[in-house]
Short mmCIF file of C-alpha atoms in Angstrom, two decimals:
data_model
loop_
_atom_site.label_atom_id
_atom_site.label_comp_id
_atom_site.label_asym_id
_atom_site.label_seq_id
_atom_site.Cartn_x
_atom_site.Cartn_y
_atom_site.Cartn_z
CA MET A 15 24.68 -6.97 -2.06
CA ILE A 16 22.99 -4.48 -5.07
CA LEU A 17 21.03 -1.82 -3.71
CA ALA A 18 19.13 -0.17 -6.60
CA PHE A 19 17.02 3.03 -6.70
CA GLN A 20 14.25 2.30 -9.09
CA PRO A 21 12.02 5.43 -10.64
CA ALA A 22 8.91 4.56 -12.11
CA GLU A 23 7.20 2.11 -10.66
CA GLU A 24 3.65 3.77 -10.62
CA THR A 25 3.67 3.40 -14.67
CA GLY A 26 5.18 -0.03 -14.42
CA GLU A 27 8.12 0.45 -16.49
CA GLY A 28 10.94 1.39 -14.00
CA ALA A 29 12.09 -2.49 -13.14
CA ALA A 30 11.46 -3.44 -16.58
CA ARG A 31 14.28 -1.27 -17.77
CA LEU A 32 16.14 -1.86 -15.11
CA CYS A 33 16.34 -5.25 -15.11
CA ALA A 34 17.53 -4.68 -18.82
CA ASP A 35 20.53 -2.27 -18.18
CA PRO A 36 23.68 -4.11 -18.52
CA LEU A 37 24.76 -3.07 -15.11
CA LEU A 38 22.33 -5.62 -13.89
CA ALA A 39 21.34 -7.42 -17.06
CA THR A 40 25.30 -9.17 -17.10
CA ARG A 41 25.38 -9.97 -13.01
CA HIS A 42 24.56 -12.83 -11.32
CA ILE A 43 21.58 -12.27 -8.74
CA ASP A 44 20.58 -15.00 -6.61
CA ASN A 45 17.99 -13.47 -4.64
CA VAL A 46 15.56 -10.94 -4.46
CA TYR A 47 13.86 -9.06 -1.65
CA ALA A 48 11.69 -6.00 -1.52
CA PHE A 49 9.04 -4.37 1.20
CA HIS A 50 6.12 -2.71 0.55
CA ASN A 51 4.06 -0.23 2.88
CA LEU A 52 0.79 -1.26 4.15
CA PRO A 53 -1.05 0.84 5.35
CA GLY A 54 -4.06 -1.11 7.34
CA PHE A 55 -1.65 -3.06 9.37
CA ALA A 56 -0.49 -2.97 12.60
CA GLN A 57 2.60 -0.69 12.92
CA HIS A 58 5.52 -3.05 12.30
CA GLN A 59 3.76 -6.17 11.70
CA ILE A 60 5.65 -8.01 8.88
CA VAL A 61 2.90 -9.11 6.15
CA VAL A 62 3.74 -12.13 3.60
CA ARG A 63 2.17 -14.50 1.58
CA PRO A 64 3.92 -17.64 -0.79
CA SER A 65 3.09 -17.31 -4.34
CA THR A 66 0.91 -14.35 -5.79
CA PHE A 67 1.70 -11.30 -3.58
CA ALA A 68 0.26 -8.57 -5.52
CA CYS A 69 -1.68 -9.12 -9.06
CA ALA A 70 -1.50 -8.37 -12.70
CA SER A 71 -2.93 -5.73 -13.85
CA THR A 72 -2.61 -3.18 -17.11
CA GLY A 73 -4.89 -0.08 -18.59
CA VAL A 74 -6.39 -0.32 -21.55
CA ALA A 75 -7.76 2.40 -23.87
CA ILE A 76 -10.25 1.33 -26.58
CA ARG A 77 -11.57 4.14 -29.27
CA LEU A 78 -14.46 3.41 -31.68
CA HIS A 79 -14.15 5.59 -35.17
CA GLY A 80 -17.47 6.17 -37.15
CA LYS A 81 -18.77 8.99 -39.02
CA THR A 82 -19.99 12.29 -37.65
CA SER A 83 -23.08 13.43 -38.85
CA HIS A 84 -25.78 15.83 -38.18
CA ALA A 85 -27.93 15.39 -35.53
CA ALA A 86 -31.51 15.98 -37.87
CA TYR A 87 -29.61 13.25 -40.48
CA PRO A 88 -28.20 10.39 -37.67
CA GLU A 89 -28.58 8.15 -41.11
CA ARG A 90 -26.00 9.82 -42.87
CA GLY A 91 -23.30 8.91 -39.99
CA VAL A 92 -22.41 6.11 -38.32
CA SER A 93 -22.60 6.35 -34.60
CA PRO A 94 -20.58 4.08 -32.32
CA ALA A 95 -23.12 4.72 -29.26
CA ASN A 96 -24.41 1.30 -29.28
CA ALA A 97 -20.80 -0.40 -29.65
CA MET A 98 -19.82 1.67 -26.87
CA SER A 99 -22.54 0.23 -24.43
CA ASP A 100 -21.49 -3.14 -25.74
CA VAL A 101 -18.01 -2.65 -25.42
CA MET A 102 -18.58 -1.56 -21.86
CA ARG A 103 -20.81 -4.61 -21.17
CA MET A 104 -18.43 -6.75 -22.52
CA LEU A 105 -16.20 -5.73 -19.93
CA THR A 106 -18.03 -6.08 -16.92
CA GLN A 107 -18.80 -9.37 -18.13
CA LEU A 108 -14.94 -10.37 -18.99
CA PRO A 109 -14.33 -11.68 -15.29
CA ASP A 110 -16.85 -14.04 -15.42
CA ALA A 111 -15.09 -16.37 -17.96
CA TYR A 112 -12.19 -16.95 -15.38
CA PRO A 113 -14.60 -18.39 -12.44
CA SER A 114 -11.41 -20.00 -10.42
CA THR A 115 -9.13 -16.89 -10.27
CA PHE A 116 -9.42 -13.97 -9.21
CA SER A 117 -10.21 -11.64 -12.02
CA LEU A 118 -11.54 -7.81 -12.51
CA VAL A 119 -12.43 -4.94 -15.05
CA THR A 120 -12.45 -1.16 -13.75
CA LEU A 121 -14.37 0.64 -15.82
CA VAL A 122 -12.20 3.90 -15.39
CA HIS A 123 -13.63 6.48 -17.88
CA ALA A 124 -15.81 6.83 -21.03
CA GLN A 125 -16.87 9.27 -23.46
CA LEU A 126 -19.32 9.59 -26.84
CA GLY A 127 -18.75 12.12 -29.41
CA ASP A 128 -18.74 15.75 -27.54
CA PRO A 129 -21.54 17.62 -25.62
CA ALA A 130 -23.35 19.37 -28.77
CA PHE A 131 -26.82 18.67 -29.65
CA GLY A 132 -26.78 19.31 -33.34
CA VAL A 133 -24.31 16.43 -33.95
CA ALA A 134 -24.79 12.52 -34.04
CA PRO A 135 -21.39 11.03 -32.56
CA GLY A 136 -18.63 9.84 -34.28
CA GLU A 137 -15.98 8.88 -32.24
CA ALA A 138 -16.05 7.01 -28.41
CA THR A 139 -13.97 6.00 -25.77
CA VAL A 140 -13.65 3.61 -23.03
CA MET A 141 -11.27 3.20 -20.48
CA ALA A 142 -10.87 0.47 -18.27
CA THR A 143 -8.55 -1.51 -16.03
CA LEU A 144 -8.02 -5.26 -16.01
CA ARG A 145 -6.64 -6.71 -12.96
CA SER A 146 -5.70 -10.74 -12.41
CA ASP A 147 -3.73 -12.99 -9.47
CA ASP A 148 -2.79 -15.59 -12.24
CA ASN A 149 -0.38 -14.20 -15.13
CA ALA A 150 -1.86 -16.56 -17.61
CA THR A 151 -5.72 -15.53 -16.58
CA PHE A 152 -4.49 -12.20 -17.34
CA HIS A 153 -3.03 -12.56 -20.26
CA ALA A 154 -6.04 -14.53 -21.61
CA MET A 155 -7.99 -11.71 -20.41
CA GLN A 156 -6.42 -9.42 -22.82
CA THR A 157 -6.73 -11.81 -25.88
CA ARG A 158 -10.25 -12.14 -25.07
CA LEU A 159 -10.76 -8.34 -25.01
CA VAL A 160 -9.13 -7.70 -28.35
CA ASP A 161 -11.13 -10.37 -30.02
CA HIS A 162 -14.68 -9.35 -28.25
CA VAL A 163 -13.72 -5.86 -29.07
CA ASN A 164 -12.78 -6.44 -32.72
CA ALA A 165 -15.68 -8.03 -33.03
CA ILE A 166 -17.83 -5.45 -31.93
CA ALA A 167 -16.51 -2.72 -33.97
CA ASP A 168 -16.90 -5.20 -36.89
CA ARG A 169 -20.66 -5.49 -36.50
CA ALA A 170 -20.84 -2.04 -36.39
CA LYS A 171 -19.21 -0.87 -39.40
CA LEU A 172 -16.82 1.02 -36.77
CA THR A 173 -12.83 1.08 -36.79
CA VAL A 174 -11.22 0.54 -33.86
CA ASP A 175 -7.83 1.54 -31.64
CA LEU A 176 -6.40 -0.20 -28.69
CA SER A 177 -3.64 0.71 -26.71
CA TRP A 178 -2.52 -0.67 -23.39
CA HIS A 179 -1.04 1.34 -20.65
CA GLU A 180 0.92 0.79 -16.78
CA PRO A 181 1.13 -3.01 -17.93
CA PHE A 182 2.05 -4.99 -14.66
CA ILE A 183 2.69 -8.66 -14.28
CA ALA A 184 1.74 -10.32 -10.91
CA ALA A 185 4.32 -10.17 -7.95
CA GLU A 186 4.95 -14.43 -7.59
CA ASN A 187 6.95 -14.80 -4.38
CA SER A 188 9.16 -18.11 -4.13
CA THR A 189 7.93 -20.28 -1.24
CA ALA A 190 11.53 -20.86 0.47
CA HIS A 191 12.26 -16.91 0.20
CA ASN A 192 8.48 -16.22 1.34
CA GLN A 193 9.66 -18.56 4.35
CA THR A 194 13.08 -16.82 4.59
CA VAL A 195 10.90 -13.24 5.70
CA VAL A 196 9.03 -15.08 8.21
CA ASN A 197 12.44 -16.52 9.98
CA ALA A 198 13.92 -13.56 10.07
CA ALA A 199 10.99 -11.60 11.51
CA GLN A 200 10.15 -14.15 13.87
CA SER A 201 13.80 -13.97 14.71
CA LEU A 202 13.40 -10.22 15.45
CA GLY A 203 10.34 -10.82 17.61
CA LEU A 204 8.09 -8.91 14.70
CA GLU A 205 4.14 -10.05 14.33
CA VAL A 206 3.57 -12.11 11.05
CA HIS A 207 0.05 -11.25 9.44
CA TRP A 208 0.00 -14.50 6.52
CA LEU A 209 -2.37 -12.85 3.98
CA LYS A 210 -5.31 -15.06 2.65
CA GLU A 211 -5.50 -13.64 -0.83
CA PRO A 212 -2.89 -11.39 -3.04
CA MET A 213 -3.50 -7.75 -2.78
CA ARG A 214 -5.77 -6.67 -5.62
CA TRP A 215 -3.00 -3.63 -6.45
CA SER A 216 0.04 -4.15 -8.65
CA GLU A 217 3.83 -3.83 -7.79
CA ASP A 218 6.55 -4.05 -10.94
CA VAL A 219 8.89 -5.69 -8.28
CA ALA A 220 7.27 -8.17 -10.27
CA GLU A 221 9.75 -7.81 -13.04
CA PHE A 222 12.70 -8.66 -10.74
CA LEU A 223 10.94 -12.32 -9.16
CA ALA A 224 9.85 -12.82 -12.78
CA ARG A 225 13.83 -13.25 -13.55
CA TRP A 226 15.10 -13.83 -9.98
CA PRO A 227 14.05 -16.28 -7.01
CA GLY A 228 12.66 -13.88 -4.31
CA ALA A 229 9.61 -12.23 -2.02
CA LEU A 230 7.96 -9.20 -1.65
CA PHE A 231 6.10 -8.61 1.55
CA GLY A 232 4.22 -5.78 3.46
CA ILE A 233 5.35 -3.05 7.01
CA GLY A 234 2.46 -2.33 8.60
CA SER A 235 1.94 1.22 8.47
CA GLY A 236 -0.79 1.60 10.98
CA GLU A 237 -4.12 -0.09 11.05
CA TYR A 238 -5.30 3.85 10.97
CA HIS A 239 -2.58 5.17 8.60
CA PRO A 240 -3.77 7.34 5.42
CA GLN A 241 -4.31 4.74 2.34
CA LEU A 242 -2.28 4.53 -0.23
CA HIS A 243 -2.87 6.82 -3.22
CA ASN A 244 -4.95 9.33 -0.59
CA PRO A 245 -4.50 12.23 -0.44
CA ASP A 246 -3.71 12.72 2.98
CA TYR A 247 -0.81 10.12 2.62
CA ASP A 248 2.57 10.13 4.47
CA PHE A 249 5.25 7.41 4.31
CA PRO A 250 5.95 6.56 7.95
CA ASP A 251 9.43 6.70 8.68
CA ALA A 252 9.20 4.93 11.74
CA ILE A 253 9.11 1.66 10.10
CA LEU A 254 12.40 2.28 7.88
CA ALA A 255 14.14 0.95 11.38
CA THR A 256 12.56 -2.39 10.67
CA ALA A 257 13.28 -2.64 7.23
CA LYS A 258 16.72 -2.08 7.92
CA ALA A 259 16.66 -4.69 10.47
CA LEU A 260 14.93 -7.45 8.83
CA PHE A 261 16.47 -6.66 5.31
CA CYS A 262 20.09 -7.09 7.56
CA ARG A 263 18.87 -10.46 8.83
CA VAL A 264 17.97 -12.17 5.54
CA ILE A 265 21.43 -11.18 3.88
CA THR A 266 22.91 -12.63 7.42
CA HIS A 267 20.58 -15.65 6.64
CA HIS A 268 21.78 -16.23 2.84
CA HIS A 269 25.73 -15.88 4.00
CA GLY A 270 25.75 -17.80 6.62
CA ARG A 271 24.90 -21.07 4.29
#
């Protein structure tokens, strides 16, 4: 059994680096289990889902470069204003191309030039977050985005820099391992809640699940517990005993075979 401390979860980099470390990469791993506390669910309730438990996501920064000019002579420059609008519209419409899966693009930041009335802008930045519950759709969204951004920039005679940030693949559970969690929870008398849809947020334990079979599950923090990432959020220590008991029961299940 390996119990690993894994840093850098919030940036999507920690699990991939840990998986690449020789101390772990050279070991034979049979099963992977992990839990996440979940506000909004009854405390100690076990939250499960076969297949995709949490979505893939990534941040993208799109920087459009034209030519700055005096506001009195905008024709002497190359403004990215119209292209910026086209990029933002394209981003919000991107999920429409994938109606059979869940996908979402959230605009998180946009800036055109500087706040100066005498200057016609030559630079623009648009930042967004992409999400999907399907890894194939997620990668297709990224490819389509790059193609559309390049086409928009070409039409406007702009150059473009595009960068990806905080990447996560979807956390995909093994059906058998998910059922093991359910059986362990029921044997402990814990209530089990089956999710109808994946969590929209991302979790980088997905990197482990892409390499070895396993399951990510949730433990309820309380129906009225402050939500994740809220400034008043505090981890509910009371659920640690539940997590310990459940993990011990799962270990007993595998060693009993």
